[in-house]
Short mmCIF file of C-alpha atoms in Angstrom, two decimals:
data_model
loop_
_atom_site.label_atom_id
_atom_site.label_comp_id
_atom_site.label_asym_id
_atom_site.label_seq_id
_atom_site.Cartn_x
_atom_site.Cartn_y
_atom_site.Cartn_z
CA MET A 1 55.09 135.88 -112.75
CA SER A 2 53.63 138.17 -109.99
CA ARG A 3 54.84 137.44 -106.52
CA GLY A 4 52.12 136.05 -104.12
CA PHE A 5 51.30 137.04 -100.69
CA VAL A 6 49.90 135.21 -97.63
CA SER A 7 47.79 136.79 -94.93
CA LEU A 8 47.57 135.04 -91.54
CA VAL A 9 44.20 136.17 -90.63
CA GLY A 10 42.28 135.81 -87.20
CA ALA A 11 38.68 135.00 -87.66
CA GLY A 12 37.71 135.72 -84.08
CA PRO A 13 35.42 133.51 -82.18
CA GLY A 14 33.32 132.84 -85.26
CA ASP A 15 30.90 135.44 -85.88
CA PRO A 16 31.63 137.19 -89.13
CA GLU A 17 30.45 140.42 -87.76
CA LEU A 18 33.42 140.25 -85.26
CA LEU A 19 35.99 140.12 -88.18
CA THR A 20 38.21 143.19 -88.55
CA LEU A 21 37.66 145.44 -91.56
CA ARG A 22 41.17 144.38 -92.73
CA ALA A 23 40.39 140.60 -92.46
CA VAL A 24 37.17 141.31 -94.50
CA ALA A 25 39.45 143.05 -97.29
CA ARG A 26 41.87 140.25 -97.58
CA LEU A 27 39.09 137.68 -97.82
CA ARG A 28 37.46 139.71 -100.57
CA ASP A 29 40.85 139.61 -102.39
CA ALA A 30 41.93 136.12 -101.77
CA ASP A 31 42.60 133.50 -104.38
CA LEU A 32 43.03 130.75 -101.82
CA VAL A 33 41.53 130.45 -98.28
CA LEU A 34 42.92 127.65 -95.91
CA TYR A 35 40.47 127.65 -93.19
CA ASP A 36 40.41 126.09 -89.71
CA ALA A 37 37.46 124.08 -88.20
CA LEU A 38 36.29 126.91 -85.94
CA ALA A 39 36.71 129.87 -88.10
CA GLY A 40 33.17 130.03 -89.27
CA ARG A 41 32.09 129.07 -92.59
CA GLU A 42 29.84 132.23 -92.87
CA ALA A 43 33.15 134.16 -93.29
CA LEU A 44 33.87 132.20 -96.37
CA ASN A 45 30.92 134.21 -98.13
CA LEU A 46 33.20 137.22 -97.90
CA ALA A 47 35.75 135.48 -100.20
CA PRO A 48 33.49 134.92 -103.42
CA ARG A 49 36.43 134.42 -106.01
CA ALA A 50 38.73 132.39 -103.77
CA ARG A 51 38.92 128.60 -103.78
CA TRP A 52 38.52 127.29 -100.25
CA PHE A 53 40.37 124.43 -98.68
CA TYR A 54 39.80 123.02 -95.23
CA VAL A 55 42.89 122.44 -92.99
CA GLY A 56 41.18 122.36 -89.57
CA LYS A 57 42.21 120.08 -86.57
CA ARG A 58 39.92 118.69 -84.13
CA ALA A 59 40.74 116.62 -81.02
CA ARG A 60 41.02 112.86 -81.56
CA ARG A 61 40.48 113.18 -85.36
CA ARG A 62 42.70 112.64 -88.22
CA SER A 63 43.71 115.97 -89.73
CA ILE A 64 46.27 117.52 -92.24
CA ALA A 65 49.67 117.76 -90.89
CA GLN A 66 50.99 121.23 -90.01
CA GLU A 67 53.99 120.80 -92.38
CA SER A 68 51.48 120.18 -95.27
CA ILE A 69 49.68 123.32 -94.36
CA GLU A 70 52.71 125.42 -94.68
CA ARG A 71 53.83 123.74 -98.07
CA LEU A 72 50.22 124.62 -99.38
CA MET A 73 50.57 128.21 -98.43
CA ILE A 74 54.16 128.53 -99.74
CA LYS A 75 53.30 126.73 -103.11
CA ALA A 76 50.34 128.93 -103.68
CA ALA A 77 52.17 131.98 -103.03
CA ARG A 78 55.02 131.18 -105.34
CA ARG A 79 52.33 130.84 -107.99
CA GLY A 80 51.43 134.46 -107.45
CA GLU A 81 48.36 133.75 -105.42
CA ARG A 82 46.91 135.81 -102.63
CA VAL A 83 46.50 133.39 -99.81
CA VAL A 84 44.42 133.82 -96.64
CA ARG A 85 45.17 131.42 -93.79
CA LEU A 86 41.96 131.91 -91.84
CA LYS A 87 42.38 130.86 -88.33
CA CYS A 88 40.07 130.93 -85.39
CA GLY A 89 40.65 133.54 -82.78
CA ASP A 90 43.98 135.30 -83.13
CA PRO A 91 46.70 133.80 -85.17
CA PHE A 92 49.41 134.04 -82.43
CA VAL A 93 47.24 132.86 -79.55
CA LEU A 94 47.66 129.05 -79.17
CA GLY A 95 46.81 128.80 -82.95
CA ARG A 96 50.40 127.90 -84.46
CA GLY A 97 50.54 131.09 -86.20
CA GLY A 98 54.02 131.63 -85.15
CA GLU A 99 55.08 128.54 -86.85
CA GLU A 100 53.61 129.32 -89.99
CA ALA A 101 55.05 132.67 -89.95
CA LEU A 102 58.42 131.39 -89.58
CA ALA A 103 57.92 128.84 -92.27
CA LEU A 104 56.87 131.75 -94.68
CA ALA A 105 59.84 133.64 -93.62
CA ARG A 106 62.31 130.89 -94.32
CA ALA A 107 60.83 130.31 -97.80
CA GLY A 108 61.16 133.99 -98.51
CA VAL A 109 57.50 134.32 -99.06
CA PRO A 110 55.89 137.84 -98.07
CA TYR A 111 53.28 137.73 -95.35
CA GLU A 112 51.24 139.90 -92.98
CA VAL A 113 49.51 138.96 -89.67
CA VAL A 114 45.84 140.33 -89.41
CA PRO A 115 45.00 140.04 -85.65
CA GLY A 116 41.76 138.83 -84.49
CA ILE A 117 39.73 138.78 -81.13
CA SER A 118 40.99 135.68 -79.25
CA SER A 119 38.40 133.50 -77.72
CA ALA A 120 40.36 133.71 -74.48
CA VAL A 121 38.67 137.25 -73.98
CA ALA A 122 35.84 136.90 -76.59
CA ALA A 123 34.16 134.09 -75.05
CA PRO A 124 33.92 135.26 -71.54
CA ALA A 125 33.01 138.65 -72.51
CA LEU A 126 29.97 137.18 -74.71
CA ALA A 127 28.83 135.61 -71.56
CA GLY A 128 29.14 138.91 -69.53
CA ILE A 129 32.44 137.68 -67.78
CA PRO A 130 35.11 140.27 -67.61
CA VAL A 131 38.46 138.63 -67.31
CA THR A 132 39.82 141.57 -65.41
CA HIS A 133 37.69 143.61 -62.80
CA ARG A 134 38.78 146.46 -60.45
CA GLY A 135 38.89 145.08 -57.08
CA ILE A 136 38.59 141.62 -57.93
CA ALA A 137 41.13 140.55 -60.73
CA ALA A 138 44.09 142.46 -62.04
CA GLY A 139 45.09 140.14 -64.50
CA PHE A 140 44.56 136.95 -66.33
CA ALA A 141 46.43 133.84 -67.47
CA VAL A 142 45.76 131.91 -70.78
CA VAL A 143 46.69 128.57 -71.23
CA SER A 144 46.06 125.58 -73.60
CA GLY A 145 44.17 122.60 -71.72
CA HIS A 146 44.75 119.81 -74.43
CA ALA A 147 47.32 118.19 -72.42
CA GLU A 148 48.99 118.27 -68.97
CA SER A 149 52.33 118.90 -70.26
CA ALA A 150 50.68 122.21 -71.67
CA TYR A 151 48.70 123.43 -68.73
CA ALA A 152 50.36 122.13 -65.68
CA PRO A 153 53.55 124.14 -65.44
CA LEU A 154 51.83 127.53 -65.69
CA LEU A 155 48.83 126.59 -63.30
CA SER A 156 51.10 125.30 -60.88
CA SER A 157 53.14 128.34 -60.73
CA LEU A 158 50.19 130.61 -59.91
CA ALA A 159 49.38 131.44 -56.28
CA PRO A 160 45.69 130.59 -55.43
CA SER A 161 43.08 133.28 -56.80
CA SER A 162 46.10 135.38 -57.94
CA ALA A 163 44.65 135.82 -61.43
CA THR A 164 41.77 134.76 -63.44
CA VAL A 165 42.57 131.56 -65.37
CA VAL A 166 41.32 131.09 -68.92
CA VAL A 167 41.70 127.55 -70.60
CA LEU A 168 41.29 126.95 -74.22
CA MET A 169 40.88 123.66 -75.55
CA GLY A 170 40.40 122.24 -72.08
CA LEU A 171 36.84 120.71 -72.03
CA ALA A 172 38.06 117.17 -71.91
CA ASN A 173 40.57 117.84 -69.18
CA ARG A 174 38.39 119.92 -66.90
CA ALA A 175 38.50 117.45 -64.21
CA PRO A 176 42.25 117.05 -64.00
CA ILE A 177 42.73 120.85 -64.32
CA ALA A 178 40.23 121.60 -61.38
CA ALA A 179 42.00 118.81 -59.40
CA LEU A 180 45.56 120.47 -60.02
CA LEU A 181 44.05 123.96 -58.85
CA LEU A 182 42.48 122.45 -55.89
CA ALA A 183 45.58 120.75 -54.99
CA ARG A 184 47.54 124.03 -55.19
CA GLY A 185 45.19 125.61 -52.63
CA TRP A 186 42.44 127.42 -54.69
CA PRO A 187 39.24 127.43 -52.74
CA ALA A 188 36.65 124.80 -53.59
CA ARG A 189 33.98 127.67 -53.88
CA THR A 190 36.13 129.78 -56.55
CA PRO A 191 33.57 130.84 -59.09
CA THR A 192 33.97 128.87 -62.41
CA ALA A 193 32.17 129.17 -65.78
CA VAL A 194 32.20 127.08 -68.90
CA VAL A 195 31.37 128.86 -72.22
CA LEU A 196 30.32 126.95 -75.13
CA ASP A 197 30.27 127.94 -78.77
CA ALA A 198 30.61 131.52 -77.99
CA SER A 199 29.24 133.96 -80.66
CA HIS A 200 27.22 131.24 -82.44
CA GLU A 201 23.41 130.73 -82.25
CA SER A 202 24.22 127.41 -80.36
CA SER A 203 26.12 129.01 -77.51
CA ALA A 204 25.51 127.81 -73.99
CA SER A 205 27.37 128.10 -70.61
CA TRP A 206 27.60 126.41 -67.16
CA THR A 207 28.38 128.16 -63.99
CA GLY A 208 29.31 126.80 -60.78
CA THR A 209 32.40 126.37 -58.42
CA LEU A 210 35.79 125.02 -59.10
CA ALA A 211 34.90 121.90 -57.00
CA ALA A 212 32.05 121.03 -59.34
CA LEU A 213 33.87 121.66 -62.61
CA GLY A 214 35.32 118.29 -63.03
CA GLY A 215 31.75 116.80 -62.95
CA CYS A 216 29.70 119.45 -64.54
CA ALA A 217 27.19 118.29 -67.11
CA LEU A 218 27.56 119.75 -70.55
CA PRO A 219 25.04 119.30 -73.48
CA ASP A 220 25.27 115.79 -74.75
CA GLU A 221 23.94 116.82 -78.07
CA ARG A 222 26.96 118.94 -79.04
CA PRO A 223 29.92 116.73 -78.37
CA GLU A 224 31.94 118.85 -80.87
CA SER A 225 31.28 122.35 -79.00
CA ALA A 226 34.39 124.52 -78.66
CA GLY A 227 34.63 125.61 -74.95
CA VAL A 228 36.46 128.08 -72.77
CA LEU A 229 36.95 127.56 -69.15
CA VAL A 230 37.01 130.58 -66.88
CA ILE A 231 38.17 130.28 -63.32
CA GLY A 232 38.20 133.05 -60.80
CA GLU A 233 35.99 135.57 -59.01
CA VAL A 234 35.01 137.21 -62.13
CA SER A 235 33.16 134.23 -63.21
CA GLY A 236 30.51 135.44 -60.60
CA CYS A 237 29.68 138.11 -62.93
CA HIS A 238 28.33 135.75 -65.53
CA ARG A 239 24.82 136.68 -67.01
CA GLY A 240 22.51 134.75 -69.21
CA ASP A 241 21.15 131.20 -69.49
CA SER A 242 23.21 128.30 -68.28
CA ALA A 243 23.59 124.75 -69.46
CA GLY A 244 23.19 123.41 -66.04
CA ALA A 245 24.25 125.63 -63.08
CA GLN A 246 25.76 124.30 -59.78
#
């Protein structure tokens, strides 16, 4: 029996035109594609001969356990299949790709990592916001906003306005995130943006101040939108239509 192989592939922010050439090649050769909620179904058109299996996770919804995803990859590879684990953004940026790589290594399954464009930089860029800018921001910090235990240690350690803050998976917690930074001494007027569904036709954005972030109005018709928070002076570079400017 031939030995299988797993590719941990970054799908970028969702637009298939932003996939890397290597990602496209792996999809075309795949026997099985395990894909995330935000990986973009359009990309699956590039895997015409593969079986597709949805393993996405969305907040407050029941989803397949991480251990089950890892078992699926390992079992298919041991059958000699070429497996693509299609992950939104970059596999190693807040995507549990590191856990999957370790599980494959422990199982003796050969694998590779195909980097993707992380939404941490893609979403701001598509809204015209540079996460760094000469004379404004020399660096940026990326943090998960899904729980206080994830974002509080990093955000509490940053000196006010010392870097651009990019928060992934933080829409639901935008109010406590803003409150934490304000309590740390960040100016209430700090430019802030929310970018929704970057790279998709449904993309929208909000721009305002850090003080207004917690109460900002976002489109009610898209409660499942993926959102990125961008906090810092670079958000003043935002261009394009907004979902409700403050």
